[in-house]
mmCIF file of C-alpha atoms in Angstrom:
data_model
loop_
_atom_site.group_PDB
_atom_site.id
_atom_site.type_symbol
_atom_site.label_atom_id
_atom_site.label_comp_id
_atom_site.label_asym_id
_atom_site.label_seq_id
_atom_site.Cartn_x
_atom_site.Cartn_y
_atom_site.Cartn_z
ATOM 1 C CA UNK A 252 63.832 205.583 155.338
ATOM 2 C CA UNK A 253 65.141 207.836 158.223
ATOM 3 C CA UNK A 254 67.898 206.495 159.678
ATOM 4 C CA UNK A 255 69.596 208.119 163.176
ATOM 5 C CA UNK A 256 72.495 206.511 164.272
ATOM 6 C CA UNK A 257 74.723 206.501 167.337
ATOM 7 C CA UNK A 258 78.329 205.640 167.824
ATOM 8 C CA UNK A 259 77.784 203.012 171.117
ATOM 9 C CA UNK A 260 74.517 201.046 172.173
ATOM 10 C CA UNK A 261 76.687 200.524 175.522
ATOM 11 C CA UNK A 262 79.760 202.570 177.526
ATOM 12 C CA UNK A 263 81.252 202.388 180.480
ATOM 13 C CA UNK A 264 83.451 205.299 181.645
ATOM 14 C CA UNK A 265 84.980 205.923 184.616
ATOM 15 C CA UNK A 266 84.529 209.301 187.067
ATOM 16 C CA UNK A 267 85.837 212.559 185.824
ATOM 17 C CA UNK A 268 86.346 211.171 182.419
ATOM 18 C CA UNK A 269 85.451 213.369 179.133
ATOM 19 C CA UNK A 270 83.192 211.736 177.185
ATOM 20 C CA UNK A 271 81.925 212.188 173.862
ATOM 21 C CA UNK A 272 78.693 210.601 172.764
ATOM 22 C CA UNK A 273 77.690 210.686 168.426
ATOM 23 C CA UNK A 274 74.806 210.816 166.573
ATOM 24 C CA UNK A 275 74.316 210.950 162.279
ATOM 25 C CA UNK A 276 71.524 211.514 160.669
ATOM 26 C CA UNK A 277 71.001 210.516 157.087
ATOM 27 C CA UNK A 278 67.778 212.392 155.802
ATOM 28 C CA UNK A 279 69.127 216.492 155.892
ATOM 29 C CA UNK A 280 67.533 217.173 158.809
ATOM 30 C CA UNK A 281 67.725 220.651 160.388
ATOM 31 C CA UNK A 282 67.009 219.686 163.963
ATOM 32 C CA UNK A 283 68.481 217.265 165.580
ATOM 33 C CA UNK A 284 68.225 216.610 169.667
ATOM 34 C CA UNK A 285 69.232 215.354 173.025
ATOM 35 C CA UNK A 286 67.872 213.482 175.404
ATOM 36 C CA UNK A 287 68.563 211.850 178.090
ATOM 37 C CA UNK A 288 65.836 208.836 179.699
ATOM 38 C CA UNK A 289 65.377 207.617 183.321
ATOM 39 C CA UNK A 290 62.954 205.298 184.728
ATOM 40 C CA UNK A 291 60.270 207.096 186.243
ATOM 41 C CA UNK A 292 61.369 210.527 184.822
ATOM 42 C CA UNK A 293 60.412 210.023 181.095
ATOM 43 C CA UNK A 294 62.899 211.570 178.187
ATOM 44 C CA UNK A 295 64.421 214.976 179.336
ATOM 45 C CA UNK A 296 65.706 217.338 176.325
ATOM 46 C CA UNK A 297 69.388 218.189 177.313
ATOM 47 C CA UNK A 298 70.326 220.441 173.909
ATOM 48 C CA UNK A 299 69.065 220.814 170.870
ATOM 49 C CA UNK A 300 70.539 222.295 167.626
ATOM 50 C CA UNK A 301 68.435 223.849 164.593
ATOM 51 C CA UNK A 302 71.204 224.718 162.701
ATOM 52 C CA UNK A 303 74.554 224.138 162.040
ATOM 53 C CA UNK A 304 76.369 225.944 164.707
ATOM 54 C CA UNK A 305 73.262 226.923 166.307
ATOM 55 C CA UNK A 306 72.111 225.479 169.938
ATOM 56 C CA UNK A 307 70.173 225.796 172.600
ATOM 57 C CA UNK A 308 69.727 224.514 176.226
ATOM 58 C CA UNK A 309 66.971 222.209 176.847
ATOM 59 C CA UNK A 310 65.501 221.249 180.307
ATOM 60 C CA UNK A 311 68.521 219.642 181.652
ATOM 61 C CA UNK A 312 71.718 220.944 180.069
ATOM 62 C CA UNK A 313 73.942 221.444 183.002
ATOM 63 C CA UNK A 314 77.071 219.187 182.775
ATOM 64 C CA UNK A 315 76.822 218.930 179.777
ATOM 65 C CA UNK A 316 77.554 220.489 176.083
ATOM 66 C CA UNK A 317 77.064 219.924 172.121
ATOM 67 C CA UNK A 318 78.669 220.486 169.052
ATOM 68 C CA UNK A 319 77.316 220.766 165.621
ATOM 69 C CA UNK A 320 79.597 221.626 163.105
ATOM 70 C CA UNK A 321 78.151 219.755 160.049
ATOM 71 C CA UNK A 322 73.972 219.330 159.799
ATOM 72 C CA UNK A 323 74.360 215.473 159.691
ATOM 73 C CA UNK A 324 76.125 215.081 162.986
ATOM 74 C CA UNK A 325 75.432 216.272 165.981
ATOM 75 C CA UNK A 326 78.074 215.403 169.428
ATOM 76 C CA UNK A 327 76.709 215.674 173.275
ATOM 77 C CA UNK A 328 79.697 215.998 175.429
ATOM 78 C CA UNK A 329 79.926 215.210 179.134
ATOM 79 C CA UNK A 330 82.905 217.545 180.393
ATOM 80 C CA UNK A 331 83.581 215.270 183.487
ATOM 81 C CA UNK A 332 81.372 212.273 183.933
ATOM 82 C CA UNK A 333 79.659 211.943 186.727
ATOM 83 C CA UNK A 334 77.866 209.368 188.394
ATOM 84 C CA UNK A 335 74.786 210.448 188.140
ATOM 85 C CA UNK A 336 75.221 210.762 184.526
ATOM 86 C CA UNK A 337 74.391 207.005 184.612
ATOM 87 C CA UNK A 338 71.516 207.233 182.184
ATOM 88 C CA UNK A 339 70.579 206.031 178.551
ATOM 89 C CA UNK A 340 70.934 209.243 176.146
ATOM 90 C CA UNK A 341 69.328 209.233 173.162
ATOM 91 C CA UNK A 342 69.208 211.458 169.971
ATOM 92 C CA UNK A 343 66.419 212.701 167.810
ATOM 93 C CA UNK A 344 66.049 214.569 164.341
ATOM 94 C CA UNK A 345 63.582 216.620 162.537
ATOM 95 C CA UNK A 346 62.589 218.290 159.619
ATOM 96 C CA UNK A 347 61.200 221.860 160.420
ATOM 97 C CA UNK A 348 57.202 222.530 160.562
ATOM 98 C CA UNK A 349 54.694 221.564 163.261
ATOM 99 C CA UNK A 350 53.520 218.568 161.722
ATOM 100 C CA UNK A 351 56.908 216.787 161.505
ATOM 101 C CA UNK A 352 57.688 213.696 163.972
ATOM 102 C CA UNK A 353 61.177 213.304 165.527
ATOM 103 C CA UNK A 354 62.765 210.072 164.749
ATOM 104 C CA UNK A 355 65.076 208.316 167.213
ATOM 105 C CA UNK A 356 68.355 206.391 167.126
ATOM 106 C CA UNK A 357 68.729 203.143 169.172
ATOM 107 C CA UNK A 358 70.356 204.707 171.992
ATOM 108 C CA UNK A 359 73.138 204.658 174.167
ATOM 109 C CA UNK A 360 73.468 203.681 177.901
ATOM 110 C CA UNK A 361 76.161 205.026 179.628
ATOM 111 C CA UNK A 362 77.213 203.911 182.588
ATOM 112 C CA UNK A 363 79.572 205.976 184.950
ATOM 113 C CA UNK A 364 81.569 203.967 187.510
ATOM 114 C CA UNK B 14 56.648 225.026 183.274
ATOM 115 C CA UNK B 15 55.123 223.306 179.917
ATOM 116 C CA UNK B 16 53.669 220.109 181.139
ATOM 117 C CA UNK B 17 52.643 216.966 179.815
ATOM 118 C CA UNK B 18 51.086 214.540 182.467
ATOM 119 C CA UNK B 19 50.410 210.818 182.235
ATOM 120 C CA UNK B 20 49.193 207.774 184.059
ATOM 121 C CA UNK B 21 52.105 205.847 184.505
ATOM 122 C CA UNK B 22 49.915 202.621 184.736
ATOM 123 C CA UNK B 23 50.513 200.041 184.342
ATOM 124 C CA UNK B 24 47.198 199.678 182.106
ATOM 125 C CA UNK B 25 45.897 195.831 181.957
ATOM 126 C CA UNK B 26 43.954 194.667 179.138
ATOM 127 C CA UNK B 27 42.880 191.538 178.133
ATOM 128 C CA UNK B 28 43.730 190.313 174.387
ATOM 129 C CA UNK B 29 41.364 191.572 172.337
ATOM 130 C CA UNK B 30 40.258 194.415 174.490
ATOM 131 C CA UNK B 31 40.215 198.385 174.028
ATOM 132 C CA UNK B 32 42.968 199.945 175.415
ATOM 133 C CA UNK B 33 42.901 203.891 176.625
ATOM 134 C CA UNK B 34 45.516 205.633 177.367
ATOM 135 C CA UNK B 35 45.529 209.380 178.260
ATOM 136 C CA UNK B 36 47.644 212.532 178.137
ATOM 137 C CA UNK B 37 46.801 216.044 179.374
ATOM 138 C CA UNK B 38 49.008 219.082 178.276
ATOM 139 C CA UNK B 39 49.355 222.701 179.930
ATOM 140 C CA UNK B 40 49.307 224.729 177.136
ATOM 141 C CA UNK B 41 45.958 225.375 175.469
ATOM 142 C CA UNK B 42 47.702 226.913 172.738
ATOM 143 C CA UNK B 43 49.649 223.713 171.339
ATOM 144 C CA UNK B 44 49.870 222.834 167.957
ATOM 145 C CA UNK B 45 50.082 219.194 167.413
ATOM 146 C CA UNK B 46 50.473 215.833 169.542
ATOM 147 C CA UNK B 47 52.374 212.771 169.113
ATOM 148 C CA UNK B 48 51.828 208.744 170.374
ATOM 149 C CA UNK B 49 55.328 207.195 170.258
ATOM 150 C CA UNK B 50 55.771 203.296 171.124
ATOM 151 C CA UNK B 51 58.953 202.126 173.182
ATOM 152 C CA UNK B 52 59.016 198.575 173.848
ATOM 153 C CA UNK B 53 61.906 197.797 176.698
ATOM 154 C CA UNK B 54 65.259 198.102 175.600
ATOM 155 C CA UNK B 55 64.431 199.948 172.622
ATOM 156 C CA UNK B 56 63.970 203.411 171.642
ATOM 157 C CA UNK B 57 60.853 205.252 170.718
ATOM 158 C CA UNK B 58 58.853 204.903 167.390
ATOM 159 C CA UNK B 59 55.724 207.125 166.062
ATOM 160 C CA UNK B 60 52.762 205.671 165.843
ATOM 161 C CA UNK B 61 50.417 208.763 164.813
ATOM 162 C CA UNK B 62 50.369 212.858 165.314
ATOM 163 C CA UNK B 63 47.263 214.495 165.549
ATOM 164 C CA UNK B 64 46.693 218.334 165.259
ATOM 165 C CA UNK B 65 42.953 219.122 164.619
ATOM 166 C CA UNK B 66 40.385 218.341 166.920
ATOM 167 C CA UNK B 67 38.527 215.764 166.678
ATOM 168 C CA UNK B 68 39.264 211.654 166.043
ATOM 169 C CA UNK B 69 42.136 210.323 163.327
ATOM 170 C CA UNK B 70 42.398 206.682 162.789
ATOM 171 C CA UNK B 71 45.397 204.264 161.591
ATOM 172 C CA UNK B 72 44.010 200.740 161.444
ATOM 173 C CA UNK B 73 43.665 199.425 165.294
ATOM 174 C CA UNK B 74 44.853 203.256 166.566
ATOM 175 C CA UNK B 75 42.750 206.082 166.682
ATOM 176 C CA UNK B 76 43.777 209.209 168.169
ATOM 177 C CA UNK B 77 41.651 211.456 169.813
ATOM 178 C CA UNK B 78 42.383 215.345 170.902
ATOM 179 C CA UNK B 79 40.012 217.873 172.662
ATOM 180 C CA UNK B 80 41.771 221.035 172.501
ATOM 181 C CA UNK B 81 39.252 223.070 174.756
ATOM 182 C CA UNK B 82 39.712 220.360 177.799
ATOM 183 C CA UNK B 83 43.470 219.542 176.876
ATOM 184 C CA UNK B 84 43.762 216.626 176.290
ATOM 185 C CA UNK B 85 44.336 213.891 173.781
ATOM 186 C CA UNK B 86 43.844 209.887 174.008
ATOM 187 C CA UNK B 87 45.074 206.741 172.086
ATOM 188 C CA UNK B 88 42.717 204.334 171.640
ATOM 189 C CA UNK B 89 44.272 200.827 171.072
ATOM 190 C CA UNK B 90 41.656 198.167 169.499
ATOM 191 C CA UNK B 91 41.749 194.322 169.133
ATOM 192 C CA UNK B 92 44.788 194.683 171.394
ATOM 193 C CA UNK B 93 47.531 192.014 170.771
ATOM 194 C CA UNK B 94 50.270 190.894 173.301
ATOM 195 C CA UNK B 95 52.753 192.800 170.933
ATOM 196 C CA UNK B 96 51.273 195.884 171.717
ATOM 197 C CA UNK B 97 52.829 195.777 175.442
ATOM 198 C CA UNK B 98 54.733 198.513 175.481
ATOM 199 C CA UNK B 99 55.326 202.127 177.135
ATOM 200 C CA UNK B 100 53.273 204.893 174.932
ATOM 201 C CA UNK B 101 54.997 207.902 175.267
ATOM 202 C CA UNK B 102 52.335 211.191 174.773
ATOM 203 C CA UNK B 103 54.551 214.396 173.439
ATOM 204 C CA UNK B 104 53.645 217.776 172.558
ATOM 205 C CA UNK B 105 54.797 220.357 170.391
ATOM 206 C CA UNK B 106 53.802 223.249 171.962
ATOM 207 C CA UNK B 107 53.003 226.910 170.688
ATOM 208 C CA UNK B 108 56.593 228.773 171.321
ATOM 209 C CA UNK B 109 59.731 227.339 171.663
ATOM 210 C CA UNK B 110 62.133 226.871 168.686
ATOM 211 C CA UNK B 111 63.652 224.186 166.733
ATOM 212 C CA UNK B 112 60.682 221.477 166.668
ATOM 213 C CA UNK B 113 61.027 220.659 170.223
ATOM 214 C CA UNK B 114 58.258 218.225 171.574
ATOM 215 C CA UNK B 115 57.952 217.696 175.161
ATOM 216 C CA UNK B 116 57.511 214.603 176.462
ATOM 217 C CA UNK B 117 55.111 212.841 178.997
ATOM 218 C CA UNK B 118 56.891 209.839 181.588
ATOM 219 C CA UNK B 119 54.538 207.530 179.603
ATOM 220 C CA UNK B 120 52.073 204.764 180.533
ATOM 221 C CA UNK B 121 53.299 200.695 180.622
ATOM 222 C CA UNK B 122 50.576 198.801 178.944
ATOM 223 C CA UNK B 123 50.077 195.191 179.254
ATOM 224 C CA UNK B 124 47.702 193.336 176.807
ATOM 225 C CA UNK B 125 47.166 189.802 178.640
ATOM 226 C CA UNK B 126 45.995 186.712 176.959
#
C-alpha cells in the first residue's frame, strides 16, 4: 500500500515566518508534487520534482520553493509566510508513465496569522 | 492555458439514483483522465483512470470519455449517502513533464435519502 505522509495535519505560523512543510513517500516514487487547495479554486500545482534534485515550477510557485535531496522526501518551503498563504497544501507522488495515478497524503492546513 | 472545467454543483440525487457528473478538457491531445473522491476534511482518493475511448466500469462507477468532443463523465449508480462527496476530474495532458495531472475545481455531490 502507498503511503504519503506529511509532517503536520495543522500549523499555525505567524507573518514573515520561514516555514518548512514535509512530505515522505514510501513506495520509490520518482515524482512527487505540490499543491496547494482553496475553496472555490480547486488544487493548484505549486512545484513538482521528477527527480532527485530536479524541479520545476507549477502554476503557482511564487513565494514559494522545494527541496529534494533524497527521492523519498520531498520539502515545500514558504520563504516568508504570508497571509494569504492561509491555505491547506497537500503533496502527491507518482510512478512515471501515463497510466499511473498520483496518490495523496492527508494534508496540511496552514494557517498564517 | 490547459484547462479542465467543471460544474461546481452542487449535484442532488436521491438514494438510489444515477448520478452524472461531467468534465471537459482543452487539450484534444490528452492521454488519460482521472475521477478522484475527496470527502470534507480529507484529501483526495482515485476512484478510476480512463484512457481509451469509450465506457470502463468498476462496480457502481463507470467512466465514460469521448475524446473527439472532450470530454469524459462519471457515472455513479445505486448512489448511497456515502458517496457525498466532491469528485475531482484531472487530466494528464499530452506535454508537460513529470506526470503532472491538472486538476478541475470539482463538483459537490449530495446523494439524499
Amino acid at each position: 500500500d502507498v503511503k504519503v505522509t506529511q509532517s503536520s495535519r495543522y500549523l499555525v505560523k505567524r507573518t514573515g515566518e520561514k516555514v518548512f512543510l514535509e512530505c515522505v513517500q514510501d513506495m520509490d516514487h520518482e515524482n512527487m508534487f505540490w499543491y496547494r487547495q482553496d475553496p472555490g479554486l480547486g488544487l493548484r500545482l505549486i512545484y513538482f520534482s521528477y527527480d532527485v534534485k530536479m524541479k520545476e515550477k507549477g502554476d503557482i510557485p511564487e513565494g514559494y520553493s522545494v527541496s529534494r535531496e533524497k527521492k523519498e522526501r520531498f520539502s515545500l518551503i514558504l520563504e516568508s509566510a504570508s497571509t494569504n498563504q492561509t491555505s491547506m497544501y497537500l503533496c502527491a507522488s507518482s510512478q512515471t508513465g501515463p497510466s499511473y495515478e498520483q496518490y495523496f497524503g492527508p494534508g496540511t492546513r496552514l494557517t498564517v496569522t | 492555458q490547459k484547462e479542465v472545467e467543471q460544474n461546481s454543483g452542487p449535484l442532488s440525487v436521491p438514494e438510489g439514483a444515477i448520478a452524472s457528473l461531467n468534465c471537459t478538457y482543452s487539450d484534444r491531445g490528452s492521454q488519460s483522465f482521472f475521477w478522484y473522491r475527496q470527502y470534507s476534511g480529507k484529501s483526495p482518493e482515485l476512484i478510476m483512470f480512463i484512457y481509451s475511448n469509450g465506457d470502463k466500469e468498476d462496480g457502481r462507477f463507470t467512466a465514460q470519455l469521448n475524446k473527439a468532443s472532450q470530454y469524459v463523465s462519471l457515472l455513479i449508480r445505486d448512489s448511497q449517502p456515502s458517496d457525498s462527496a466532491t469528485y475531482l476530474c484531472a487530466v494528464r495532458f499530452r506535454t508537460g513533464g513529470g506526470n503532472k495531472l491538472t486538476f478541475g475545481t470539482g463538483t459537490q455531490l449530495k446523494v439524499e435519502l
